Amino acid sequence: MFNIGEFKEVANKVPNYKSLPDEGKYRTAIGRDYYFIFLKLREIVKDVENDRENGIILYLNRGMAHTVLPIYFELLSNSIRSRKLKEDLNNISDSLRALRKLRNKCDYNLYSTITSYEVREAEDELNTIEDIISNITYKNQRDKIEIIGLKDILNHFKENLPSSDDVLNKIYSRWIIWWFN
């Protein structure tokens, strides 16, 4: 299996190559940062979703996964009562969206200048998500439970995870709002 960490390594090294054109290397670095963290999150969710009947596993190997994944974390946060956990899940969703927006700007907007500022912005979003993946914590004092790490938390809340219908309904409702505005 491909080591997705290579994408992060490329993203970290490319901007430092003096012989490469600045904007091309910045656009490349942002794209590799996005795909590194997107694939990392996708693989975590796939591991958890693999045996769910009404889960989102069918959408995770398609282009739609880029839309599905942030909505998945957003919807999960809506079903959680823990303020800190809710905040962390929303931060994953928001940072992934922001990083994708930057990547799309790099890939599709040739009239927009990309600088080292955008590379640092992408790195900040990636670092936010990576920190949460490792350090996200759920504590339940009543049941004396403490769970650390995104995958373990997703497994703990497996009954609360958004269904494919939940995610698709959210996508369609956003599309309808966008279409009629």
XYZ file of N, CA and C in Angstrom:
543
model
N 0.837 -1.174 0.000
C 0.000 0.000 0.000
C 0.892 1.251 0.000
N 0.446 2.258 -0.724
C 1.190 3.514 -0.810
C 1.237 4.200 0.549
N 2.381 4.720 0.907
C 2.567 5.456 2.152
C 2.174 6.913 1.910
N 0.993 7.308 2.374
C 0.514 8.668 2.112
C 1.389 9.732 2.769
N 2.192 9.335 3.733
C 3.133 10.264 4.357
C 4.114 10.858 3.350
N 4.300 10.171 2.208
C 5.169 10.700 1.165
C 4.615 12.003 0.592
N 3.287 12.134 0.557
C 2.690 13.383 0.081
C 3.102 14.547 0.985
N 3.068 14.317 2.279
C 3.460 15.362 3.226
C 4.944 15.685 3.068
N 5.753 14.660 2.880
C 7.186 14.871 2.690
C 7.454 15.713 1.441
N 6.766 15.392 0.351
C 6.914 16.174 -0.883
C 6.472 17.616 -0.645
N 5.320 17.773 0.021
C 4.799 19.120 0.298
C 5.778 19.944 1.128
N 6.476 19.306 2.050
C 7.438 20.012 2.897
C 8.731 20.359 2.159
N 9.130 19.505 1.200
C 10.421 19.702 0.532
C 10.336 20.572 -0.716
N 9.262 20.449 -1.471
C 9.164 21.136 -2.763
C 9.361 22.649 -2.651
N 8.733 23.337 -1.687
C 8.911 24.797 -1.640
C 10.360 25.257 -1.421
N 11.220 24.365 -0.946
C 12.603 24.732 -0.664
C 13.554 24.563 -1.844
N 13.079 23.964 -2.938
C 13.923 23.776 -4.120
C 14.050 25.100 -4.857
N 15.232 25.674 -4.815
C 15.473 26.985 -5.434
C 15.392 26.918 -6.959
N 15.679 25.756 -7.540
C 15.720 25.651 -8.998
C 14.325 25.547 -9.630
N 13.292 25.356 -8.826
C 11.935 25.243 -9.357
C 11.233 26.598 -9.321
N 10.329 26.834 -10.280
C 9.557 28.087 -10.258
C 8.702 28.166 -8.991
N 8.673 29.357 -8.375
C 7.988 29.535 -7.095
C 6.530 29.106 -7.125
N 5.761 29.677 -8.026
C 4.327 29.417 -7.977
C 3.995 27.954 -8.251
N 4.702 27.325 -9.153
C 4.462 25.907 -9.429
C 4.724 25.033 -8.223
N 5.788 25.328 -7.516
C 6.093 24.517 -6.326
C 5.117 24.810 -5.192
N 4.631 26.045 -5.082
C 3.653 26.360 -4.049
C 2.334 25.645 -4.324
N 1.905 25.670 -5.576
C 0.659 24.987 -5.947
C 0.779 23.477 -5.697
N 1.919 22.926 -6.030
C 2.158 21.498 -5.824
C 2.151 21.150 -4.337
N 2.809 21.964 -3.530
C 2.884 21.701 -2.085
C 1.490 21.715 -1.461
N 0.674 22.683 -1.831
C -0.674 22.773 -1.276
C -1.504 21.559 -1.678
N -1.388 21.147 -2.933
C -2.112 19.960 -3.385
C -1.697 18.705 -2.634
N -0.404 18.541 -2.400
C 0.073 17.358 -1.680
C -0.333 17.411 -0.209
N -0.323 18.613 0.388
C -0.801 18.743 1.773
C -2.261 18.310 1.874
N -3.068 18.790 0.940
C -4.489 18.437 0.969
C -4.667 16.930 0.842
N -4.032 16.330 -0.158
C -4.250 14.895 -0.369
C -3.693 14.052 0.762
N -2.624 14.498 1.387
C -2.106 13.766 2.541
C -3.163 13.678 3.638
N -3.704 14.830 4.037
C -4.627 14.824 5.181
C -5.985 14.269 4.794
N -6.419 14.520 3.564
C -7.677 13.955 3.091
C -7.617 12.430 3.133
N -6.557 11.844 2.598
C -6.433 10.385 2.574
C -6.258 9.814 3.977
N -5.555 10.534 4.826
C -5.386 10.068 6.208
C -6.741 9.985 6.908
N -7.549 11.041 6.786
C -8.886 11.037 7.387
C -9.772 9.974 6.739
N -9.706 9.884 5.425
C -10.539 8.912 4.721
C -10.238 7.485 5.183
N -8.979 7.156 5.362
C -8.617 5.804 5.783
C -9.091 5.524 7.211
N -9.024 6.504 8.087
C -9.524 6.333 9.455
C -11.025 6.054 9.413
N -11.743 6.865 8.655
C -13.194 6.702 8.567
C -13.549 5.377 7.887
N -12.822 4.985 6.854
C -13.087 3.706 6.188
C -12.943 2.534 7.154
N -11.922 2.577 7.997
C -11.724 1.506 8.975
C -12.918 1.383 9.916
N -13.478 2.516 10.309
C -14.602 2.522 11.246
C -15.905 2.170 10.522
N -16.055 2.655 9.312
C -17.296 2.496 8.552
C -17.413 1.139 7.854
N -16.353 0.401 7.805
C -16.287 -0.816 6.996
C -17.439 -1.792 7.215
N -17.916 -1.929 8.446
C -18.962 -2.923 8.725
C -20.327 -2.303 9.045
N -20.498 -1.023 8.760
C -21.792 -0.368 9.016
C -22.718 -0.545 7.815
N -23.937 -0.972 8.079
C -24.897 -1.185 6.989
C -25.294 0.098 6.288
N -25.547 1.145 7.049
C -26.029 2.393 6.458
C -24.973 3.495 6.502
N -23.701 3.108 6.505
C -22.617 4.078 6.603
C -22.262 4.700 5.268
N -21.173 5.422 5.259
C -20.785 6.187 4.072
C -19.686 5.514 3.262
N -19.379 4.257 3.566
C -18.247 3.565 2.934
C -18.320 3.611 1.401
N -19.518 3.534 0.834
C -19.667 3.534 -0.627
C -19.180 4.822 -1.271
N -19.180 5.915 -0.515
C -18.817 7.215 -1.076
C -17.359 7.587 -0.860
N -16.638 6.772 -0.120
C -15.280 7.153 0.256
C -14.228 6.869 -0.805
N -14.546 6.094 -1.816
C -13.600 5.830 -2.900
C -14.030 6.511 -4.189
N -14.826 7.553 -4.073
C -15.304 8.303 -5.227
C -14.951 9.780 -5.026
N -15.085 10.543 -6.098
C -14.835 11.979 -6.014
C -15.725 12.665 -5.000
N -16.881 12.076 -4.773
C -17.835 12.630 -3.816
C -17.271 12.645 -2.392
N -16.251 11.851 -2.146
C -15.650 11.772 -0.810
C -15.138 13.129 -0.339
N -14.751 13.984 -1.281
C -14.237 15.304 -0.910
C -15.326 16.170 -0.279
N -16.561 15.925 -0.656
C -17.703 16.631 -0.067
C -18.230 15.880 1.149
N -18.265 14.568 1.069
C -18.842 13.725 2.115
C -18.066 13.822 3.429
N -16.761 13.778 3.374
C -15.948 13.707 4.591
C -16.135 14.910 5.527
N -16.056 16.146 5.042
C -16.281 17.262 5.975
C -17.698 17.277 6.547
N -18.676 16.909 5.733
C -20.061 16.870 6.215
C -20.231 15.781 7.270
N -19.585 14.669 7.097
C -19.606 13.566 8.050
C -19.175 14.047 9.439
N -18.045 14.765 9.504
C -17.562 15.268 10.791
C -18.473 16.357 11.346
N -19.010 17.184 10.485
C -19.949 18.225 10.920
C -21.206 17.602 11.527
N -21.782 16.623 10.838
C -22.996 15.977 11.349
C -22.730 15.217 12.642
N -21.587 14.557 12.727
C -21.245 13.858 13.963
C -21.140 14.854 15.114
N -20.529 15.987 14.867
C -20.397 16.983 15.937
C -21.764 17.458 16.424
N -22.733 17.506 15.525
C -24.084 17.931 15.909
C -24.766 16.942 16.852
N -24.306 15.697 16.853
C -24.932 14.679 17.705
C -24.188 14.454 19.022
N -23.129 15.230 19.249
C -22.280 15.069 20.428
C -22.590 16.185 21.431
N -22.649 15.837 22.707
C -22.918 16.844 23.741
C -21.659 17.480 24.305
N -20.563 16.763 24.294
C -19.303 17.280 24.836
C -18.848 18.493 24.014
N -18.750 19.642 24.679
C -18.401 20.886 23.991
C -17.047 20.798 23.284
N -16.033 20.278 23.974
C -14.684 20.192 23.401
C -14.645 19.213 22.231
N -15.289 18.079 22.358
C -15.318 17.094 21.277
C -16.057 17.663 20.066
N -17.170 18.332 20.316
C -17.938 18.981 19.255
C -17.059 20.000 18.518
N -16.333 20.789 19.280
C -15.442 21.807 18.714
C -14.349 21.170 17.854
N -13.734 20.099 18.346
C -12.670 19.424 17.593
C -13.200 18.831 16.284
N -14.370 18.203 16.325
C -14.947 17.620 15.120
C -15.295 18.711 14.105
N -15.808 19.830 14.587
C -16.085 20.959 13.686
C -14.797 21.539 13.115
N -13.742 21.563 13.913
C -12.454 22.067 13.416
C -11.887 21.164 12.318
N -12.075 19.851 12.449
C -11.657 18.944 11.372
C -12.416 19.302 10.098
N -13.722 19.410 10.219
C -14.564 19.726 9.071
C -14.163 21.060 8.439
N -14.031 22.093 9.253
C -13.701 23.431 8.746
C -12.311 23.482 8.116
N -11.336 22.868 8.765
C -9.969 22.894 8.235
C -9.856 22.091 6.947
N -10.557 20.972 6.866
C -10.539 20.180 5.638
C -11.181 20.962 4.493
N -12.276 21.635 4.771
C -12.912 22.477 3.741
C -11.990 23.610 3.297
N -11.345 24.267 4.254
C -10.446 25.378 3.932
C -9.264 24.895 3.091
N -8.729 23.743 3.450
C -7.599 23.187 2.705
C -8.033 22.778 1.301
N -9.210 22.222 1.175
C -9.711 21.858 -0.161
C -9.938 23.104 -1.016
N -10.451 24.150 -0.400
C -10.666 25.398 -1.122
C -9.336 25.942 -1.652
N -8.297 25.888 -0.827
C -6.966 26.303 -1.271
C -6.453 25.425 -2.406
N -6.633 24.108 -2.253
C -6.185 23.185 -3.292
C -6.923 23.449 -4.601
N -8.230 23.674 -4.523
C -9.000 23.973 -5.733
C -8.531 25.278 -6.377
N -8.218 26.267 -5.560
C -7.697 27.536 -6.072
C -6.389 27.287 -6.839
N -5.544 26.433 -6.281
C -4.267 26.118 -6.926
C -4.454 25.352 -8.229
N -5.385 24.431 -8.241
C -5.565 23.561 -9.395
C -6.400 24.184 -10.509
N -7.347 25.049 -10.153
C -8.322 25.489 -11.150
C -8.326 26.985 -11.442
N -7.687 27.790 -10.610
C -7.697 29.229 -10.815
C -6.303 29.686 -11.248
N -6.070 29.662 -12.536
C -4.751 29.996 -13.069
C -4.463 31.489 -13.051
N -5.493 32.305 -12.822
C -5.312 33.761 -12.795
C -5.040 34.281 -11.384
N -5.093 33.415 -10.428
C -4.822 33.789 -9.043
C -3.374 33.450 -8.719
N -2.670 34.387 -8.119
C -1.283 34.163 -7.744
C -1.224 33.426 -6.407
N -0.429 32.365 -6.378
C -0.232 31.572 -5.160
C 1.164 31.882 -4.637
N 1.245 32.215 -3.352
C 2.521 32.591 -2.746
C 2.856 31.665 -1.577
N 3.976 31.932 -0.959
C 4.369 31.146 0.211
C 3.379 31.357 1.354
N 2.660 32.475 1.349
C 1.632 32.718 2.375
C 0.565 31.620 2.329
N 0.090 31.284 1.134
C -0.926 30.234 0.995
C -0.367 28.866 1.402
N 0.923 28.639 1.152
C 1.546 27.380 1.582
C 1.513 27.292 3.109
N 1.863 28.376 3.782
C 1.821 28.384 5.250
C 0.390 28.213 5.760
N -0.556 28.816 5.068
C -1.964 28.664 5.431
C -2.390 27.192 5.317
N -1.994 26.543 4.232
C -2.308 25.122 4.044
C -1.653 24.275 5.131
N -0.408 24.575 5.440
C 0.293 23.832 6.494
C -0.395 24.005 7.843
N -0.882 25.210 8.118
C -1.596 25.452 9.377
C -2.869 24.613 9.460
N -3.629 24.557 8.379
C -4.857 23.750 8.357
C -4.523 22.268 8.534
N -3.500 21.806 7.828
C -3.072 20.410 7.949
C -2.644 20.103 9.385
N -1.852 20.989 9.976
C -1.377 20.770 11.344
C -2.518 20.766 12.352
N -3.523 21.602 12.124
C -4.701 21.609 12.989
C -5.360 20.241 12.979
N -5.567 19.699 11.783
C -6.230 18.393 11.667
C -5.362 17.289 12.251
N -4.081 17.299 11.939
C -3.197 16.249 12.475
C -3.165 16.256 13.992
N -3.127 17.435 14.569
C -3.126 17.542 16.025
C -4.416 16.964 16.609
N -5.526 17.275 15.975
C -6.807 16.754 16.469
C -6.867 15.241 16.324
N -6.424 14.703 15.187
C -6.449 13.251 14.970
C -5.762 12.530 16.125
N -4.629 13.051 16.543
C -3.847 12.397 17.602
C -4.350 12.690 19.008
N -4.829 13.904 19.237
C -5.083 14.346 20.608
C -6.546 14.530 20.972
N -7.439 14.351 20.028
C -8.858 14.506 20.336
C -9.213 13.564 21.489
N -9.955 14.092 22.438
C -10.244 13.329 23.654
C -11.719 13.424 23.998
N -12.255 12.298 24.425
C -13.624 12.265 24.947
C -13.537 11.765 26.379
N -14.111 12.553 27.305
C -14.137 12.152 28.717
C -15.587 12.122 29.178
N -15.911 11.043 29.860
C -17.225 10.910 30.477
C -16.981 10.586 31.943
N -17.143 11.599 32.781
C -16.852 11.442 34.211
C -17.764 10.406 34.860
N -19.028 10.418 34.462
C -20.008 9.513 35.078
C -19.619 8.047 34.857
N -19.248 7.708 33.628
C -18.873 6.326 33.318
C -17.373 6.071 33.456
N -16.642 7.099 33.864
C -15.183 7.012 34.031
C -14.503 6.519 32.748
N -14.852 7.183 31.658
C -14.304 6.830 30.346
C -13.434 7.978 29.855
N -12.269 7.631 29.327
C -11.444 8.597 28.620
C -10.931 7.918 27.359
N -11.251 8.520 26.213
C -10.857 7.963 24.919
C -10.039 9.026 24.197
N -8.881 8.614 23.698
C -7.982 9.537 23.014
C -7.720 9.007 21.610
N -7.805 9.896 20.621
C -7.527 9.541 19.235
C -8.809 9.444 18.420
N -8.753 9.955 17.221
C -9.946 10.046 16.380
C -10.565 8.682 16.091
N -9.770 7.717 15.689
C -10.323 6.413 15.330
C -11.045 5.766 16.520
N -10.449 5.844 17.700
C -11.077 5.253 18.883
C -12.364 5.980 19.259
N -12.382 7.279 19.083
C -13.601 8.041 19.371
C -14.697 7.695 18.374
N -14.351 7.587 17.088
C -15.352 7.195 16.088
C -15.915 5.811 16.407
N -15.043 4.902 16.805
C -15.521 3.565 17.181
C -16.432 3.619 18.401
N -16.100 4.455 19.363
C -16.926 4.578 20.567
C -18.317 5.108 20.232
N -18.394 6.042 19.304
C -19.674 6.655 18.937
C -20.279 6.035 17.680
N -19.948 4.801 17.417
C -20.378 4.148 16.177
C -21.897 4.228 15.969
N -22.652 4.135 17.041
C -24.119 4.204 16.932
C -24.599 5.610 16.559
N -23.783 6.613 16.807
C -24.153 8.003 16.529
C -23.593 8.520 15.209
N -22.798 7.703 14.524
C -22.180 8.179 13.288
C -23.253 8.489 12.248
N -23.028 9.520 11.453
C -24.022 9.870 10.434
C -24.193 8.744 9.426
N -25.430 8.529 9.018
C -25.708 7.524 7.991
C -25.466 8.138 6.614
N -25.432 7.299 5.610
C -25.278 7.815 4.250
C -26.448 8.729 3.900
N -27.650 8.387 4.360
C -28.816 9.249 4.101
C -28.652 10.618 4.753
N -28.141 10.656 5.994
C -27.903 11.927 6.681
C -26.955 12.811 5.868
N -25.875 12.212 5.417
C -24.850 12.962 4.677
C -25.401 13.438 3.336
N -26.071 12.541 2.621
C -26.622 12.928 1.315
C -27.696 14.001 1.452
N -28.529 13.902 2.470
C -29.552 14.931 2.694
C -28.914 16.291 2.947
N -27.826 16.308 3.687
C -27.124 17.568 3.957
C -26.532 18.134 2.664
N -25.951 17.262 1.853
C -25.387 17.697 0.571
C -26.489 18.278 -0.310
N -27.602 17.566 -0.424
C -28.699 18.026 -1.277
C -29.312 19.321 -0.757
N -29.450 19.449 0.557
C -30.035 20.679 1.099
C -29.122 21.876 0.825
N -27.821 21.680 0.910
C -26.885 22.775 0.591
C -26.943 23.114 -0.890
N -27.053 22.094 -1.709
C -27.121 22.318 -3.153
C -28.387 23.094 -3.504
N -29.500 22.737 -2.899
C -30.771 23.422 -3.174
C -30.690 24.879 -2.722
N -30.134 25.112 -1.550
C -29.983 26.488 -1.061
C -29.092 27.283 -2.019
N -27.989 26.676 -2.437
C -27.083 27.356 -3.370
C -27.797 27.649 -4.695
N -28.527 26.662 -5.205
C -29.174 26.771 -6.505
C -30.204 27.899 -6.530
N -30.957 28.053 -5.442
C -32.040 29.026 -5.426
C -31.640 30.387 -4.871
N -30.393 30.544 -4.489
C -29.925 31.870 -4.008
C -29.254 32.655 -5.075
